[in-house]
Short mmCIF file of C-alpha atoms in Angstrom, two decimals:
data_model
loop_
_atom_site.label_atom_id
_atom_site.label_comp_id
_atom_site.label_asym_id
_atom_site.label_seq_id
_atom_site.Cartn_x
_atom_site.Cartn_y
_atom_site.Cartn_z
CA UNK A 192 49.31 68.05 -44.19
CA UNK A 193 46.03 69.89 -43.39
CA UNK A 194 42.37 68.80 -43.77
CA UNK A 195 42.09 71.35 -46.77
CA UNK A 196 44.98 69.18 -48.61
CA UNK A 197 41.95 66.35 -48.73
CA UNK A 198 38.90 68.68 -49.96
CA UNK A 199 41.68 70.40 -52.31
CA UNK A 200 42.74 66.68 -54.01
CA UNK A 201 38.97 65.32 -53.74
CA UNK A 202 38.15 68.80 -55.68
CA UNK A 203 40.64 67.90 -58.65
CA UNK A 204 39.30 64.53 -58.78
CA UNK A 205 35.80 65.51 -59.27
CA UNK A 206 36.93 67.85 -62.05
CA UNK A 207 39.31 65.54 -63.39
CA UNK A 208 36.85 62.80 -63.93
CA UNK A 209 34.13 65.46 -65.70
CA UNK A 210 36.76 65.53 -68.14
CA UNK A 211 38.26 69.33 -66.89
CA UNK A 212 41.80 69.65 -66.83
CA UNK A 213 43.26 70.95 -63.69
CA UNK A 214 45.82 72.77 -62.45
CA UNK A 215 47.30 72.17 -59.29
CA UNK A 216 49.81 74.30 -57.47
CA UNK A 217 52.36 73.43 -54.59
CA UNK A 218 53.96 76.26 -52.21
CA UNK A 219 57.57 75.52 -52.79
CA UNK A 220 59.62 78.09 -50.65
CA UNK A 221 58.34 80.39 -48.95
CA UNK A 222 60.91 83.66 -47.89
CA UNK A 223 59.83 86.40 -45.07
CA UNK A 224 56.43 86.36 -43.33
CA UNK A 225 54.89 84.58 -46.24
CA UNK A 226 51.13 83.32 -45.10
CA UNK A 227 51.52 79.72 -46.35
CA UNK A 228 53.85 76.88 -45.63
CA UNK A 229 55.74 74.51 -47.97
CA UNK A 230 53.54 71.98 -49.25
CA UNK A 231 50.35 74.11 -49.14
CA UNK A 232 48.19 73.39 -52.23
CA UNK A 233 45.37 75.26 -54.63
CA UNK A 234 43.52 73.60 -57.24
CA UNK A 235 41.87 75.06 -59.95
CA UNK A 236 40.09 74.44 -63.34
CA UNK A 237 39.94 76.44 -66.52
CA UNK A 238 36.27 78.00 -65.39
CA UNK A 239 38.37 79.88 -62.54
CA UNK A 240 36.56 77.92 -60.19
CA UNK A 241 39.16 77.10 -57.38
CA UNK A 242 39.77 75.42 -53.98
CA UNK A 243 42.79 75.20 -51.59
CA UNK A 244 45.13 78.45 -50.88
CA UNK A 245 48.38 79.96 -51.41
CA UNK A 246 48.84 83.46 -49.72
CA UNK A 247 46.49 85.36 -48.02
CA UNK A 248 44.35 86.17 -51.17
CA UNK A 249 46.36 88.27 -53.94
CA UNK A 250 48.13 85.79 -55.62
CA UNK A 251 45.36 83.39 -55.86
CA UNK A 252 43.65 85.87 -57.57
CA UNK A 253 46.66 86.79 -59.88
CA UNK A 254 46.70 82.90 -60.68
CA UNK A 255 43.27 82.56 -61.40
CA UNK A 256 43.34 85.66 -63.92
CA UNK A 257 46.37 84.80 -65.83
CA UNK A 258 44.93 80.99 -65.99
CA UNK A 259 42.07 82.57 -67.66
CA UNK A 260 43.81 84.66 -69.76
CA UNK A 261 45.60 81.94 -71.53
CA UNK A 262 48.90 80.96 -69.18
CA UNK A 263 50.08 78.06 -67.52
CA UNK A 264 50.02 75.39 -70.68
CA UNK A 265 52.79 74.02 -69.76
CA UNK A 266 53.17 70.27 -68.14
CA UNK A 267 55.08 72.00 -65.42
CA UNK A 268 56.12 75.53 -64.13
CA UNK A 269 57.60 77.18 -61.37
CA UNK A 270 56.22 80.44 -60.87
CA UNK A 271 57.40 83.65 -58.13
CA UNK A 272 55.56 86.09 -56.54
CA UNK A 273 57.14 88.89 -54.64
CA UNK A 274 60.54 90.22 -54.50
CA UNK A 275 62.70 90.87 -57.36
CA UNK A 276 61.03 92.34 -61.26
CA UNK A 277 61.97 88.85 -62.55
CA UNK A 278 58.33 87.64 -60.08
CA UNK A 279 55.39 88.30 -61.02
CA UNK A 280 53.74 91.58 -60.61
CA UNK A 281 52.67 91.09 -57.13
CA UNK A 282 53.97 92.58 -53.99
CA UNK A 283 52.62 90.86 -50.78
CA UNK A 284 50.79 92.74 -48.37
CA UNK A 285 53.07 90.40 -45.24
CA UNK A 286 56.23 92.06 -47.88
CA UNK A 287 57.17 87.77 -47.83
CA UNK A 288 57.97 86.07 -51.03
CA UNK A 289 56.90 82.42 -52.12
CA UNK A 290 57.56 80.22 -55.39
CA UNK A 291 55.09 78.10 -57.09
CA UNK A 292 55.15 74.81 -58.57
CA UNK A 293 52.08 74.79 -61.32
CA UNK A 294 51.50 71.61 -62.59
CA UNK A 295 48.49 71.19 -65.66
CA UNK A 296 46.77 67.91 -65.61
CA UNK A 297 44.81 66.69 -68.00
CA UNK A 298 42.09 64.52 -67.59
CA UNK A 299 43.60 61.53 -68.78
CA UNK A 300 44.02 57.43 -67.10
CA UNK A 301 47.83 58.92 -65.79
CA UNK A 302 46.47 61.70 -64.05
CA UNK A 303 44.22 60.50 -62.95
CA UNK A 304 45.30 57.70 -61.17
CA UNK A 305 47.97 60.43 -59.58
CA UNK A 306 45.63 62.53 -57.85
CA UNK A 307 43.78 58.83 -56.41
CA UNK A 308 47.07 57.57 -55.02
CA UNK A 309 47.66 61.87 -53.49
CA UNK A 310 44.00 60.82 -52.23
CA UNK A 311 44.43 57.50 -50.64
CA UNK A 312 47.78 59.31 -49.19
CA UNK A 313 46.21 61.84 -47.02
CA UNK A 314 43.36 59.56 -45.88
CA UNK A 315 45.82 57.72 -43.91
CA UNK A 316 48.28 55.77 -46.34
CA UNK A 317 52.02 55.30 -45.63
CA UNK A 318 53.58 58.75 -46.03
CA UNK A 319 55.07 59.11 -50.21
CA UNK A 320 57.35 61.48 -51.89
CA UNK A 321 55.97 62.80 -55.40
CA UNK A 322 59.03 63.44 -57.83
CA UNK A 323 58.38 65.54 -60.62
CA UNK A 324 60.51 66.14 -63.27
CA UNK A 325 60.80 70.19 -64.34
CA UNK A 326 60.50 69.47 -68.10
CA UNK A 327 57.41 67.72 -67.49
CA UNK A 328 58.79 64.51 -68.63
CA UNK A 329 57.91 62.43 -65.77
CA UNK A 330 56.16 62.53 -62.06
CA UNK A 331 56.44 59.26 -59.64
CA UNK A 332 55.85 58.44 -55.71
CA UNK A 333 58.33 56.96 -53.89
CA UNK A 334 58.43 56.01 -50.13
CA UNK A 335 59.02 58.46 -47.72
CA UNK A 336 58.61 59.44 -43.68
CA UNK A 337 57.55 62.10 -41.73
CA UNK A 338 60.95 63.62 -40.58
CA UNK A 339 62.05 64.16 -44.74
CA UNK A 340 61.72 68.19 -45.72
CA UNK A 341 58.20 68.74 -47.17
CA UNK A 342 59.52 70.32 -49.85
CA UNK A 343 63.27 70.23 -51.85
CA UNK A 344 64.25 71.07 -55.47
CA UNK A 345 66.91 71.93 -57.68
CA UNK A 346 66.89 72.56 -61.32
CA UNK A 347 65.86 69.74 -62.95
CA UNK A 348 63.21 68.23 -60.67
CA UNK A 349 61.07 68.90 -57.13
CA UNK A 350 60.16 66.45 -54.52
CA UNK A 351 57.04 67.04 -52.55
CA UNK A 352 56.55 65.11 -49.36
CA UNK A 353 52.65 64.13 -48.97
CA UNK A 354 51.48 62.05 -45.79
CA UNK A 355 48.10 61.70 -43.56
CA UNK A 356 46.26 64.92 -42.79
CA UNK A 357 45.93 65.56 -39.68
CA UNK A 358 43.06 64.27 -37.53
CA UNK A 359 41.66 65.06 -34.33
CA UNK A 360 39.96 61.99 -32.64
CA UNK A 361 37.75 63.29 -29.45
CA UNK A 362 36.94 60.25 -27.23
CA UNK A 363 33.21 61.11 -26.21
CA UNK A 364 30.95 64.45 -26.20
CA UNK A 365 31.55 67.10 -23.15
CA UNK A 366 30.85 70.65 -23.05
CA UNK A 367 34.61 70.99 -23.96
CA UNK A 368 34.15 68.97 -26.92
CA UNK A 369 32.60 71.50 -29.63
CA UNK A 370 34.87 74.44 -28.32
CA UNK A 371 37.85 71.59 -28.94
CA UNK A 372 36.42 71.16 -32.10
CA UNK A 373 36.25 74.31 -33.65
CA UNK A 374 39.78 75.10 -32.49
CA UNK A 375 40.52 72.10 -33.90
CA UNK A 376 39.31 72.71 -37.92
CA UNK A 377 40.77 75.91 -37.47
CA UNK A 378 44.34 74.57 -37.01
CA UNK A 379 43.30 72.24 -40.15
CA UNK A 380 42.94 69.18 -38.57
CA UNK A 381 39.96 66.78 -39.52
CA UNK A 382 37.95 66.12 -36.56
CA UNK A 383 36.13 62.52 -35.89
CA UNK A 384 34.30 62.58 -32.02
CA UNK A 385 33.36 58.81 -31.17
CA UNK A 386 30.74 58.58 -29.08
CA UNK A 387 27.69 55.71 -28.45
CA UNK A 388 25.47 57.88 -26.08
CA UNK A 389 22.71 59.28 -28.76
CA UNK A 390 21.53 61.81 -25.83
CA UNK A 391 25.16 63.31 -26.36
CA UNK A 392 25.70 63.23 -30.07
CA UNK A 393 22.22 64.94 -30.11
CA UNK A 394 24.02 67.85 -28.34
CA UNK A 395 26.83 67.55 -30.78
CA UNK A 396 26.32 69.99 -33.51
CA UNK A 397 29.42 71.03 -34.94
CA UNK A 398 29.38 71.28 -38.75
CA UNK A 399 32.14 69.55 -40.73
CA UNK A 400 32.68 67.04 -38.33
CA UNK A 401 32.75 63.34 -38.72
CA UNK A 402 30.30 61.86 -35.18
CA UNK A 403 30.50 58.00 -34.96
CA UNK A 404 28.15 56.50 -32.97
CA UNK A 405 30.67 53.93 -31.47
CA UNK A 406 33.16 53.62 -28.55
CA UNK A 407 36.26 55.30 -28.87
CA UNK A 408 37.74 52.51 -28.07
CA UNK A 409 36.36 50.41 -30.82
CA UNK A 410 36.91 53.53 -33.61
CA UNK A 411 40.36 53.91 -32.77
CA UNK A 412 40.72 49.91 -32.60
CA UNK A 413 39.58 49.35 -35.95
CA UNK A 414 42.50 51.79 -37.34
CA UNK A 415 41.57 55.09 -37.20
CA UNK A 416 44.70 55.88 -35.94
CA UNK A 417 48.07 57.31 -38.15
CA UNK A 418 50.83 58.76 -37.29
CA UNK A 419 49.67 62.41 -38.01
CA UNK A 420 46.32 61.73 -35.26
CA UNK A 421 45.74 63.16 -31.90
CA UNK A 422 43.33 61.27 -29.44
CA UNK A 423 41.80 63.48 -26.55
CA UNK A 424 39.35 61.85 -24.09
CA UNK A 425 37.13 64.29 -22.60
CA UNK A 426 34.06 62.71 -20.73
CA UNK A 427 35.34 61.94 -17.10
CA UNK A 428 34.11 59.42 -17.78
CA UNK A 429 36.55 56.43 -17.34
CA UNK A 430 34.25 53.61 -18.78
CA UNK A 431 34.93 56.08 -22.53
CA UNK A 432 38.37 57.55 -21.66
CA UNK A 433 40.06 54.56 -20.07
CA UNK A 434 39.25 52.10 -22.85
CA UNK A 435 40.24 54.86 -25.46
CA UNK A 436 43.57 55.41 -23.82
CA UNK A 437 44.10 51.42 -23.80
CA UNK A 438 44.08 51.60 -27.35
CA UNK A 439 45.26 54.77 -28.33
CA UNK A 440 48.57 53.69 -27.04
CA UNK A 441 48.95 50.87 -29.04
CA UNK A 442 48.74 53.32 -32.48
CA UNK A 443 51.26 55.80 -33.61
CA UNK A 444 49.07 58.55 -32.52
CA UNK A 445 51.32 61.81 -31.63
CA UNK A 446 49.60 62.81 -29.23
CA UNK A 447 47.31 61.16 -26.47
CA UNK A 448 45.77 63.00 -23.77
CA UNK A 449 43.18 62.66 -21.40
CA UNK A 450 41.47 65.60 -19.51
CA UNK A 451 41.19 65.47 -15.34
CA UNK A 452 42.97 66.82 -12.32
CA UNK A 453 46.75 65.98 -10.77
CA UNK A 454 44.53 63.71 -8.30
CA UNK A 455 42.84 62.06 -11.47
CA UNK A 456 45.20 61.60 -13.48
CA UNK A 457 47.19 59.74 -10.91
CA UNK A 458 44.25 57.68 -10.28
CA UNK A 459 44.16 56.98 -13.87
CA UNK A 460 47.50 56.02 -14.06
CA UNK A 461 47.84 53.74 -11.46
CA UNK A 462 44.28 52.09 -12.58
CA UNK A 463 45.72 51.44 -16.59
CA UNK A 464 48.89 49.94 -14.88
CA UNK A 465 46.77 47.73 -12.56
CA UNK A 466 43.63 47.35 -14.40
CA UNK A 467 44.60 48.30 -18.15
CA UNK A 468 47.49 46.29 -18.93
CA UNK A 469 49.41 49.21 -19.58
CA UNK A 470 53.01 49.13 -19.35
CA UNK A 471 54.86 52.45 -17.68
CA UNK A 472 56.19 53.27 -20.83
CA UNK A 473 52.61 53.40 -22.31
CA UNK A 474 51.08 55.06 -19.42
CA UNK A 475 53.86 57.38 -20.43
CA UNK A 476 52.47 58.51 -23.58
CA UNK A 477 49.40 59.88 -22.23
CA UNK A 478 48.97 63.84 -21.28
CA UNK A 479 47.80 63.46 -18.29
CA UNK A 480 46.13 66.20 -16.94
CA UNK A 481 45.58 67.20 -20.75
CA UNK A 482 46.93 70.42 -22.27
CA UNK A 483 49.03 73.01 -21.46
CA UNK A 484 48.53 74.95 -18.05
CA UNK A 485 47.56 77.96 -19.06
CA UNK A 486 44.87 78.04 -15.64
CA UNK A 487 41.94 77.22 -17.61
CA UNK A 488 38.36 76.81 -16.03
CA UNK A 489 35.25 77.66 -18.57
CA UNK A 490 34.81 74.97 -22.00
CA UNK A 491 36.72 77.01 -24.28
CA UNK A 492 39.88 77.88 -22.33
CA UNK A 493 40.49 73.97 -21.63
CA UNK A 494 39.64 73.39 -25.19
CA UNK A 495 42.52 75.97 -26.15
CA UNK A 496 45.06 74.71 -23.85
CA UNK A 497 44.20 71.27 -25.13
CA UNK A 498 45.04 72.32 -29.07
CA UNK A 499 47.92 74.63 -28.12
CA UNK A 500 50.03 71.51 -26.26
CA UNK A 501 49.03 69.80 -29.81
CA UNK A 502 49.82 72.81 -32.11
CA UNK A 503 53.01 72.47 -29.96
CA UNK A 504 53.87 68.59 -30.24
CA UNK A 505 52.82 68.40 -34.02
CA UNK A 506 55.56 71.41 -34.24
CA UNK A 507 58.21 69.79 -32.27
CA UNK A 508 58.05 72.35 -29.48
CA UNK A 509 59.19 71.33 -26.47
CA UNK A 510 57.35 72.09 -23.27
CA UNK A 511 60.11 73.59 -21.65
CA UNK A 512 61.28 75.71 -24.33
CA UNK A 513 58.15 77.86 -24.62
#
């Protein structure tokens, strides 16, 4: 899930509780080059006020019309764009395909409490499966994990994997922090940078970003870590990146990585075993030299290869295999 998922649920809610009813829609399948993944969501209310994406601009604007026109009052509907003249009457510039779940909420206690739990979900809960029924008879959670589909469905009923959003932790303020930054909301991650040195987080001026005037160390310690987070240390400074790596570890963080060169990083490494209490399995888990090699010197290239060898991991790429 992306940041967006978080500003598109917190965007119902507010409508929801002024007492709008909202529609929310769920890429399903997607077929050819279609812009959006499974799982990608748009929210809208009946002022055609929306928030959230589905394509790369037409059929959100098809939606949005026929919403205001009078469609969608059904619970639930499954809607195509693209492809045969059963879709609707929109050909994709990409010449892809996609089907839409539309689901119309009403502002009521059920609902409600629905689009808290989708909420509490992408803030960092347990991963959950939302089953809704086709008829509009029903819609539940149940458990679920990261390596289910996103998305499955048949004819009676659709199951939509939701889970964490992803988040970007960055351990301390460099000049390779911002550029990592920006790369990083564009990806959709949510991006937290943890650093106690108020001379630095003056520099800091990235908008949209969470800055916590703590140690890394302490952020990540007090769970600020799920599965779906990345921790990069960026400071050369050891007394920031050290302790951040000690604890990043210990999470279920996908990615840990800590910027510095072969000479470093082997440094580093033999310091967390000695010093740390780091185990060689735990050392392990740390990029070290961060990033991919792509021969990076100025701020922005290291902040690229940085997000590419996480755009990689969070894919399932395989170094090797690129």
């Amino acid at each position: 899930m992306h940041h967006l998922d978080i500003k598109v649920i917190e965007r119902a809610l507010k409508w929801a509780n002024q007492g709008l009813t909202v529609w929310l829609c769920t890429v399903l399948k997607t077929f050819g080059s279609a812009p959006r993944e499974p799982g990608a969501m748009l929210a809208a209310c009946s002022t055609g006020d929306y928030l959230g994406s589905l394509s790369g601009g037409c059929v959100e604007e098809d939606f949005i019309a026929r919403l205001q026109n009078g469609e969608f009052n059904e619970p639930v509907q499954r809607v195509r764009y693209g492809g045969d003249a059963g879709s609707a009457n929109i050909r994709l510039p990409c010449g892809g395909r996609l089907e839409v779940l539309v689901e119309r909420l009403a502002p009521n206690t059920e609902n409600l409490t629905h689009l808290e739990v989708m909420h509490a979900t992408l803030l960092g809960r347990q991963p959950l499966t939302r089953c809704i029924t086709l008829d509009g008879s029903s819609k539940r959670f149940n458990p679920s994990n990261n390596t289910e589909p996103t998305v499955t469905f048949d004819t009676a009923s659709v199951n939509i994997r939701i889970g964490p959003a992803l988040r970007l932790i960055i351990a301390g303020i460099s000049s390779v922090s911002a550029p990592c930054a920006l790369f990083a909301q564009t990806l959709g991650f949510e991006v937290i940078v943890c650093d106690p040195r108020d001379e630095a987080r003056q520099n800091f001026t990235v908008a949209g970003v969470e800055v916590q005037a703590v140690l890394p160390s302490v952020f990540i310690a007090s769970g600020g870590c799920h599965a779906n987070t990345a921790v990069v240390a960026l400071t050369h400074d050891p007394r920031i990146d050290d302790l951040a790596m000690i604890e990043a570890v210990r999470t279920e963080a996908f990615y840990i990585g800590v910027m510095g060169s072969q000479l470093t990083s082997q440094q580093r490494a033999e310091r967390l075993l000695r010093s740390g209490g780091l185990t060689e399995s735990q050392v392990a888990r740390i990029a070290m030299p961060i990033g991919l090699n792509l021969g990076s010197k100025t701020p922005a290239e290291i902040a690229l290869a940085v997000m590419a060898d996480i755009a990689r991991l969070s894919r399932g790429k395989a170094r090797h295999a690129l």
